[in-house]
PDB file of N, CA and C in Angstrom:
ATOM      1  N   MET A 298       0.847  -1.188   0.000  1.00 90.00           N
ATOM      2  CA  MET A 298       0.000   0.000   0.000  1.00 90.00           C
ATOM      3  C   MET A 298       0.889   1.246   0.000  1.00 90.00           C
ATOM      4  N   GLU A 299       0.541   2.187  -0.831  1.00 94.00           N
ATOM      5  CA  GLU A 299       1.321   3.428  -0.926  1.00 94.00           C
ATOM      6  C   GLU A 299       1.018   4.332   0.266  1.00 94.00           C
ATOM      7  N   LYS A 300       2.077   4.894   0.830  1.00 97.00           N
ATOM      8  CA  LYS A 300       1.926   5.789   1.980  1.00 97.00           C
ATOM      9  C   LYS A 300       1.416   7.160   1.539  1.00 97.00           C
ATOM     10  N   VAL A 301       0.724   7.833   2.437  1.00 98.00           N
ATOM     11  CA  VAL A 301       0.329   9.227   2.237  1.00 98.00           C
ATOM     12  C   VAL A 301       1.617  10.050   2.195  1.00 98.00           C
ATOM     13  N   ARG A 302       1.686  10.979   1.275  1.00 98.00           N
ATOM     14  CA  ARG A 302       2.882  11.828   1.119  1.00 98.00           C
ATOM     15  C   ARG A 302       2.608  13.200   1.730  1.00 98.00           C
ATOM     16  N   ILE A 303       3.457  13.586   2.678  1.00 98.00           N
ATOM     17  CA  ILE A 303       3.302  14.875   3.347  1.00 98.00           C
ATOM     18  C   ILE A 303       4.486  15.765   2.970  1.00 98.00           C
ATOM     19  N   GLY A 304       4.183  16.868   2.326  1.00 97.00           N
ATOM     20  CA  GLY A 304       5.215  17.838   1.976  1.00 97.00           C
ATOM     21  C   GLY A 304       5.583  18.679   3.185  1.00 97.00           C
ATOM     22  N   ILE A 305       6.874  18.889   3.357  1.00 96.00           N
ATOM     23  CA  ILE A 305       7.373  19.784   4.401  1.00 96.00           C
ATOM     24  C   ILE A 305       8.121  20.898   3.694  1.00 96.00           C
ATOM     25  N   VAL A 306       7.620  22.115   3.800  1.00 93.00           N
ATOM     26  CA  VAL A 306       8.296  23.235   3.145  1.00 93.00           C
ATOM     27  C   VAL A 306       9.612  23.481   3.870  1.00 93.00           C
ATOM     28  N   ALA A 307      10.693  23.380   3.123  1.00 92.00           N
ATOM     29  CA  ALA A 307      12.035  23.510   3.692  1.00 92.00           C
ATOM     30  C   ALA A 307      12.365  24.969   3.964  1.00 92.00           C
ATOM     31  N   ASN A 308      13.346  25.153   4.775  1.00 87.00           N
ATOM     32  CA  ASN A 308      13.850  26.477   5.085  1.00 87.00           C
ATOM     33  C   ASN A 308      15.179  26.655   4.374  1.00 87.00           C
ATOM     34  N   ARG A 309      15.632  27.873   4.274  1.00 82.00           N
ATOM     35  CA  ARG A 309      16.932  28.153   3.666  1.00 82.00           C
ATOM     36  C   ARG A 309      17.840  28.776   4.706  1.00 82.00           C
ATOM     37  N   PHE A 310      19.038  28.242   4.802  1.00 79.00           N
ATOM     38  CA  PHE A 310      20.074  28.786   5.676  1.00 79.00           C
ATOM     39  C   PHE A 310      21.087  29.428   4.750  1.00 79.00           C
ATOM     40  N   LEU A 311      21.113  30.760   4.732  1.00 75.00           N
ATOM     41  CA  LEU A 311      21.910  31.487   3.748  1.00 75.00           C
ATOM     42  C   LEU A 311      23.307  31.851   4.228  1.00 75.00           C
ATOM     43  N   LYS A 312      23.552  31.682   5.523  1.00 74.00           N
ATOM     44  CA  LYS A 312      24.851  32.039   6.074  1.00 74.00           C
ATOM     45  C   LYS A 312      25.892  31.019   5.615  1.00 74.00           C
ATOM     46  N   LYS A 313      27.018  31.488   5.155  1.00 75.00           N
ATOM     47  CA  LYS A 313      28.095  30.598   4.733  1.00 75.00           C
ATOM     48  C   LYS A 313      28.786  30.028   5.966  1.00 75.00           C
ATOM     49  N   GLU A 314      28.948  28.720   6.000  1.00 75.00           N
ATOM     50  CA  GLU A 314      29.583  28.032   7.114  1.00 75.00           C
ATOM     51  C   GLU A 314      30.677  27.120   6.579  1.00 75.00           C
ATOM     52  N   PRO A 315      31.892  27.245   7.095  1.00 78.00           N
ATOM     53  CA  PRO A 315      32.970  26.358   6.632  1.00 78.00           C
ATOM     54  C   PRO A 315      32.631  24.872   6.796  1.00 78.00           C
ATOM     55  N   ALA A 316      31.889  24.509   7.824  1.00 75.00           N
ATOM     56  CA  ALA A 316      31.539  23.105   8.054  1.00 75.00           C
ATOM     57  C   ALA A 316      30.721  22.517   6.904  1.00 75.00           C
ATOM     58  N   PHE A 317      30.074  23.371   6.136  1.00 69.00           N
ATOM     59  CA  PHE A 317      29.264  22.924   5.002  1.00 69.00           C
ATOM     60  C   PHE A 317      29.859  23.398   3.680  1.00 69.00           C
ATOM     61  N   ALA A 318      31.180  23.508   3.652  1.00 78.00           N
ATOM     62  CA  ALA A 318      31.913  23.931   2.445  1.00 78.00           C
ATOM     63  C   ALA A 318      31.397  25.278   1.931  1.00 78.00           C
ATOM     64  N   ASN A 319      30.964  26.137   2.865  1.00 74.00           N
ATOM     65  CA  ASN A 319      30.451  27.473   2.536  1.00 74.00           C
ATOM     66  C   ASN A 319      29.286  27.446   1.544  1.00 74.00           C
ATOM     67  N   GLU A 320      28.532  26.372   1.563  1.00 77.00           N
ATOM     68  CA  GLU A 320      27.340  26.253   0.722  1.00 77.00           C
ATOM     69  C   GLU A 320      26.113  26.710   1.492  1.00 77.00           C
ATOM     70  N   GLU A 321      25.125  27.263   0.789  1.00 81.00           N
ATOM     71  CA  GLU A 321      23.831  27.539   1.406  1.00 81.00           C
ATOM     72  C   GLU A 321      23.129  26.200   1.612  1.00 81.00           C
ATOM     73  N   LEU A 322      22.238  26.142   2.592  1.00 83.00           N
ATOM     74  CA  LEU A 322      21.564  24.891   2.919  1.00 83.00           C
ATOM     75  C   LEU A 322      20.059  25.004   2.738  1.00 83.00           C
ATOM     76  N   THR A 323      19.432  23.906   2.360  1.00 87.00           N
ATOM     77  CA  THR A 323      17.985  23.753   2.376  1.00 87.00           C
ATOM     78  C   THR A 323      17.713  22.680   3.405  1.00 87.00           C
ATOM     79  N   TYR A 324      16.841  22.962   4.395  1.00 88.00           N
ATOM     80  CA  TYR A 324      16.692  22.031   5.512  1.00 88.00           C
ATOM     81  C   TYR A 324      15.323  22.111   6.162  1.00 88.00           C
ATOM     82  N   THR A 325      15.068  21.132   7.006  1.00 92.00           N
ATOM     83  CA  THR A 325      13.975  21.185   7.967  1.00 92.00           C
ATOM     84  C   THR A 325      14.484  20.520   9.243  1.00 92.00           C
ATOM     85  N   MET A 326      13.851  20.792  10.333  1.00 92.00           N
ATOM     86  CA  MET A 326      14.233  20.163  11.585  1.00 92.00           C
ATOM     87  C   MET A 326      13.892  18.673  11.517  1.00 92.00           C
ATOM     88  N   GLN A 327      14.756  17.849  12.088  1.00 95.00           N
ATOM     89  CA  GLN A 327      14.546  16.400  12.059  1.00 95.00           C
ATOM     90  C   GLN A 327      13.234  16.014  12.738  1.00 95.00           C
ATOM     91  N   GLY A 328      12.807  16.803  13.709  1.00 96.00           N
ATOM     92  CA  GLY A 328      11.528  16.530  14.370  1.00 96.00           C
ATOM     93  C   GLY A 328      10.350  16.585  13.419  1.00 96.00           C
ATOM     94  N   ASN A 329      10.407  17.460  12.417  1.00 96.00           N
ATOM     95  CA  ASN A 329       9.341  17.529  11.407  1.00 96.00           C
ATOM     96  C   ASN A 329       9.271  16.215  10.634  1.00 96.00           C
ATOM     97  N   ILE A 330      10.419  15.723  10.225  1.00 97.00           N
ATOM     98  CA  ILE A 330      10.482  14.474   9.470  1.00 97.00           C
ATOM     99  C   ILE A 330      10.027  13.308  10.343  1.00 97.00           C
ATOM    100  N   ALA A 331      10.529  13.263  11.581  1.00 98.00           N
ATOM    101  CA  ALA A 331      10.176  12.173  12.488  1.00 98.00           C
ATOM    102  C   ALA A 331       8.676  12.125  12.748  1.00 98.00           C
ATOM    103  N   ALA A 332       8.048  13.285  12.907  1.00 97.00           N
ATOM    104  CA  ALA A 332       6.604  13.319  13.173  1.00 97.00           C
ATOM    105  C   ALA A 332       5.813  12.750  12.003  1.00 97.00           C
ATOM    106  N   VAL A 333       6.235  13.064  10.792  1.00 98.00           N
ATOM    107  CA  VAL A 333       5.540  12.535   9.613  1.00 98.00           C
ATOM    108  C   VAL A 333       5.720  11.022   9.535  1.00 98.00           C
ATOM    109  N   ILE A 334       6.944  10.554   9.747  1.00 98.00           N
ATOM    110  CA  ILE A 334       7.213   9.113   9.709  1.00 98.00           C
ATOM    111  C   ILE A 334       6.425   8.391  10.788  1.00 98.00           C
ATOM    112  N   GLU A 335       6.404   8.939  11.999  1.00 98.00           N
ATOM    113  CA  GLU A 335       5.668   8.315  13.107  1.00 98.00           C
ATOM    114  C   GLU A 335       4.171   8.227  12.828  1.00 98.00           C
ATOM    115  N   SER A 336       3.678   9.136  11.992  1.00 97.00           N
ATOM    116  CA  SER A 336       2.250   9.090  11.648  1.00 97.00           C
ATOM    117  C   SER A 336       1.964   8.055  10.559  1.00 97.00           C
ATOM    118  N   GLY A 337       3.029   7.421  10.040  1.00 98.00           N
ATOM    119  CA  GLY A 337       2.856   6.425   8.993  1.00 98.00           C
ATOM    120  C   GLY A 337       2.925   6.976   7.590  1.00 98.00           C
ATOM    121  N   ALA A 338       3.257   8.253   7.465  1.00 98.00           N
ATOM    122  CA  ALA A 338       3.312   8.894   6.149  1.00 98.00           C
ATOM    123  C   ALA A 338       4.758   9.003   5.655  1.00 98.00           C
ATOM    124  N   LEU A 339       4.899   9.437   4.435  1.00 98.00           N
ATOM    125  CA  LEU A 339       6.188   9.609   3.787  1.00 98.00           C
ATOM    126  C   LEU A 339       6.507  11.102   3.692  1.00 98.00           C
ATOM    127  N   PRO A 340       7.580  11.572   4.350  1.00 98.00           N
ATOM    128  CA  PRO A 340       7.912  13.003   4.271  1.00 98.00           C
ATOM    129  C   PRO A 340       8.574  13.340   2.936  1.00 98.00           C
ATOM    130  N   ILE A 341       8.151  14.441   2.350  1.00 97.00           N
ATOM    131  CA  ILE A 341       8.722  14.947   1.102  1.00 97.00           C
ATOM    132  C   ILE A 341       9.164  16.385   1.360  1.00 97.00           C
ATOM    133  N   LEU A 342      10.451  16.647   1.262  1.00 96.00           N
ATOM    134  CA  LEU A 342      10.973  17.987   1.502  1.00 96.00           C
ATOM    135  C   LEU A 342      10.765  18.844   0.256  1.00 96.00           C
ATOM    136  N   ILE A 343      10.144  20.009   0.431  1.00 95.00           N
ATOM    137  CA  ILE A 343       9.856  20.919  -0.685  1.00 95.00           C
ATOM    138  C   ILE A 343      10.743  22.148  -0.541  1.00 95.00           C
ATOM    139  N   PRO A 344      11.649  22.370  -1.502  1.00 92.00           N
ATOM    140  CA  PRO A 344      12.545  23.524  -1.409  1.00 92.00           C
ATOM    141  C   PRO A 344      11.828  24.828  -1.742  1.00 92.00           C
ATOM    142  N   ILE A 345      12.376  25.925  -1.251  1.00 87.00           N
ATOM    143  CA  ILE A 345      11.878  27.244  -1.624  1.00 87.00           C
ATOM    144  C   ILE A 345      12.498  27.571  -2.977  1.00 87.00           C
ATOM    145  N   THR A 346      11.666  27.612  -3.991  1.00 89.00           N
ATOM    146  CA  THR A 346      12.137  27.860  -5.357  1.00 89.00           C
ATOM    147  C   THR A 346      11.207  28.861  -6.025  1.00 89.00           C
ATOM    148  N   ASP A 347      11.155  28.805  -7.321  1.00 91.00           N
ATOM    149  CA  ASP A 347      10.300  29.682  -8.115  1.00 91.00           C
ATOM    150  C   ASP A 347       8.834  29.482  -7.697  1.00 91.00           C
ATOM    151  N   PRO A 348       8.132  30.544  -7.290  1.00 90.00           N
ATOM    152  CA  PRO A 348       6.719  30.398  -6.900  1.00 90.00           C
ATOM    153  C   PRO A 348       5.862  29.768  -7.994  1.00 90.00           C
ATOM    154  N   GLY A 349       6.270  29.910  -9.237  1.00 94.00           N
ATOM    155  CA  GLY A 349       5.525  29.308 -10.342  1.00 94.00           C
ATOM    156  C   GLY A 349       5.527  27.786 -10.301  1.00 94.00           C
ATOM    157  N   ASP A 350       6.451  27.200  -9.535  1.00 94.00           N
ATOM    158  CA  ASP A 350       6.526  25.744  -9.414  1.00 94.00           C
ATOM    159  C   ASP A 350       5.663  25.193  -8.280  1.00 94.00           C
ATOM    160  N   ALA A 351       5.067  26.068  -7.479  1.00 92.00           N
ATOM    161  CA  ALA A 351       4.327  25.634  -6.290  1.00 92.00           C
ATOM    162  C   ALA A 351       3.217  24.644  -6.632  1.00 92.00           C
ATOM    163  N   THR A 352       2.458  24.896  -7.664  1.00 94.00           N
ATOM    164  CA  THR A 352       1.353  24.003  -8.032  1.00 94.00           C
ATOM    165  C   THR A 352       1.863  22.612  -8.355  1.00 94.00           C
ATOM    166  N   GLN A 353       2.977  22.542  -9.054  1.00 96.00           N
ATOM    167  CA  GLN A 353       3.520  21.241  -9.406  1.00 96.00           C
ATOM    168  C   GLN A 353       4.003  20.489  -8.160  1.00 96.00           C
ATOM    169  N   TYR A 354       4.674  21.186  -7.253  1.00 95.00           N
ATOM    170  CA  TYR A 354       5.086  20.544  -6.001  1.00 95.00           C
ATOM    171  C   TYR A 354       3.868  20.063  -5.220  1.00 95.00           C
ATOM    172  N   LEU A 355       2.881  20.927  -5.074  1.00 95.00           N
ATOM    173  CA  LEU A 355       1.703  20.576  -4.275  1.00 95.00           C
ATOM    174  C   LEU A 355       0.907  19.424  -4.874  1.00 95.00           C
ATOM    175  N   SER A 356       0.973  19.261  -6.187  1.00 97.00           N
ATOM    176  CA  SER A 356       0.258  18.148  -6.815  1.00 97.00           C
ATOM    177  C   SER A 356       0.890  16.799  -6.486  1.00 97.00           C
ATOM    178  N   GLN A 357       2.092  16.810  -5.928  1.00 96.00           N
ATOM    179  CA  GLN A 357       2.812  15.573  -5.611  1.00 96.00           C
ATOM    180  C   GLN A 357       2.597  15.106  -4.173  1.00 96.00           C
ATOM    181  N   VAL A 358       1.904  15.901  -3.353  1.00 98.00           N
ATOM    182  CA  VAL A 358       1.726  15.548  -1.947  1.00 98.00           C
ATOM    183  C   VAL A 358       0.243  15.532  -1.570  1.00 98.00           C
ATOM    184  N   ASP A 359      -0.028  14.812  -0.477  1.00 98.00           N
ATOM    185  CA  ASP A 359      -1.401  14.699   0.017  1.00 98.00           C
ATOM    186  C   ASP A 359      -1.702  15.687   1.139  1.00 98.00           C
ATOM    187  N   GLY A 360      -0.667  16.218   1.753  1.00 97.00           N
ATOM    188  CA  GLY A 360      -0.806  17.184   2.838  1.00 97.00           C
ATOM    189  C   GLY A 360       0.449  18.035   2.887  1.00 97.00           C
ATOM    190  N   LEU A 361       0.413  19.086   3.704  1.00 95.00           N
ATOM    191  CA  LEU A 361       1.507  20.041   3.709  1.00 95.00           C
ATOM    192  C   LEU A 361       1.753  20.552   5.128  1.00 95.00           C
ATOM    193  N   ILE A 362       3.034  20.628   5.493  1.00 94.00           N
ATOM    194  CA  ILE A 362       3.449  21.236   6.755  1.00 94.00           C
ATOM    195  C   ILE A 362       4.208  22.510   6.423  1.00 94.00           C
ATOM    196  N   LEU A 363       3.810  23.609   7.059  1.00 89.00           N
ATOM    197  CA  LEU A 363       4.495  24.899   6.914  1.00 89.00           C
ATOM    198  C   LEU A 363       5.169  25.199   8.250  1.00 89.00           C
ATOM    199  N   PRO A 364       6.417  24.731   8.442  1.00 88.00           N
ATOM    200  CA  PRO A 364       7.034  24.841   9.761  1.00 88.00           C
ATOM    201  C   PRO A 364       7.511  26.234  10.152  1.00 88.00           C
ATOM    202  N   GLY A 365       7.558  27.177   9.247  1.00 73.00           N
ATOM    203  CA  GLY A 365       8.034  28.517   9.591  1.00 73.00           C
ATOM    204  C   GLY A 365       9.517  28.666   9.322  1.00 73.00           C
ATOM    205  N   GLY A 366      10.042  29.819   9.668  1.00 66.00           N
ATOM    206  CA  GLY A 366      11.449  30.067   9.385  1.00 66.00           C
ATOM    207  C   GLY A 366      11.863  31.455   9.804  1.00 66.00           C
ATOM    208  N   GLN A 367      12.583  32.111   8.922  1.00 67.00           N
ATOM    209  CA  GLN A 367      13.089  33.441   9.226  1.00 67.00           C
ATOM    210  C   GLN A 367      11.941  34.423   9.446  1.00 67.00           C
ATOM    211  N   ASP A 368      12.315  35.546  10.052  1.00 70.00           N
ATOM    212  CA  ASP A 368      11.325  36.595  10.292  1.00 70.00           C
ATOM    213  C   ASP A 368      10.736  37.101   8.977  1.00 70.00           C
ATOM    214  N   VAL A 369       9.446  37.341   9.004  1.00 72.00           N
ATOM    215  CA  VAL A 369       8.767  37.946   7.865  1.00 72.00           C
ATOM    216  C   VAL A 369       8.777  39.457   8.078  1.00 72.00           C
ATOM    217  N   GLN A 370       9.102  40.203   7.047  1.00 76.00           N
ATOM    218  CA  GLN A 370       9.137  41.660   7.135  1.00 76.00           C
ATOM    219  C   GLN A 370       7.744  42.169   7.549  1.00 76.00           C
ATOM    220  N   PRO A 371       7.624  42.800   8.735  1.00 81.00           N
ATOM    221  CA  PRO A 371       6.319  43.265   9.225  1.00 81.00           C
ATOM    222  C   PRO A 371       5.610  44.226   8.278  1.00 81.00           C
ATOM    223  N   LYS A 372       6.336  44.977   7.476  1.00 80.00           N
ATOM    224  CA  LYS A 372       5.702  45.892   6.514  1.00 80.00           C
ATOM    225  C   LYS A 372       4.794  45.138   5.546  1.00 80.00           C
ATOM    226  N   LEU A 373       5.093  43.835   5.301  1.00 80.00           N
ATOM    227  CA  LEU A 373       4.283  43.044   4.379  1.00 80.00           C
ATOM    228  C   LEU A 373       2.882  42.796   4.905  1.00 80.00           C
ATOM    229  N   TYR A 374       2.692  42.899   6.229  1.00 82.00           N
ATOM    230  CA  TYR A 374       1.351  42.719   6.788  1.00 82.00           C
ATOM    231  C   TYR A 374       0.903  43.939   7.601  1.00 82.00           C
ATOM    232  N   GLY A 375       1.459  45.122   7.233  1.00 87.00           N
ATOM    233  CA  GLY A 375       0.967  46.381   7.755  1.00 87.00           C
ATOM    234  C   GLY A 375       1.365  46.716   9.180  1.00 87.00           C
ATOM    235  N   GLU A 376       2.463  46.145   9.670  1.00 85.00           N
ATOM    236  CA  GLU A 376       2.913  46.414  11.036  1.00 85.00           C
ATOM    237  C   GLU A 376       4.283  47.088  11.012  1.00 85.00           C
ATOM    238  N   PRO A 377       4.606  47.844  12.053  1.00 86.00           N
ATOM    239  CA  PRO A 377       5.932  48.466  12.120  1.00 86.00           C
ATOM    240  C   PRO A 377       7.007  47.419  12.467  1.00 86.00           C
ATOM    241  N   GLU A 378       8.257  47.739  12.122  1.00 82.00           N
ATOM    242  CA  GLU A 378       9.356  46.848  12.442  1.00 82.00           C
ATOM    243  C   GLU A 378       9.563  46.797  13.964  1.00 82.00           C
ATOM    244  N   SER A 379      10.058  45.674  14.439  1.00 79.00           N
ATOM    245  CA  SER A 379      10.310  45.469  15.861  1.00 79.00           C
ATOM    246  C   SER A 379      11.811  45.325  16.096  1.00 79.00           C
ATOM    247  N   ASP A 380      12.256  45.703  17.292  1.00 78.00           N
ATOM    248  CA  ASP A 380      13.653  45.505  17.670  1.00 78.00           C
ATOM    249  C   ASP A 380      13.968  44.006  17.800  1.00 78.00           C
ATOM    250  N   LEU A 381      12.952  43.168  17.843  1.00 75.00           N
ATOM    251  CA  LEU A 381      13.146  41.733  18.028  1.00 75.00           C
ATOM    252  C   LEU A 381      13.460  41.004  16.714  1.00 75.00           C
ATOM    253  N   LEU A 382      13.338  41.704  15.586  1.00 73.00           N
ATOM    254  CA  LEU A 382      13.625  41.066  14.308  1.00 73.00           C
ATOM    255  C   LEU A 382      15.073  40.629  14.252  1.00 73.00           C
ATOM    256  N   GLY A 383      15.301  39.451  13.645  1.00 66.00           N
ATOM    257  CA  GLY A 383      16.663  38.932  13.514  1.00 66.00           C
ATOM    258  C   GLY A 383      17.009  38.662  12.086  1.00 66.00           C
TER     259      GLY A 383
END
């Protein structure tokens, strides 16, 4: 029987790190993957790419996890910037 496929939208780590040969990373926390596996589903990592590809990615999965990531610019939702932004 084919498992349900759950897409996990990946995050991007843009900081260059010597430990990763100064490459940018696409990742998700292992807990996200473990939770999908524990539920009996198959985790599918979805990279942040061209928004025009979103429909094609979404057509490949049965559900979607949006785990979050970097701060969203508050101006995009009508709020002032905070000193807490990182």
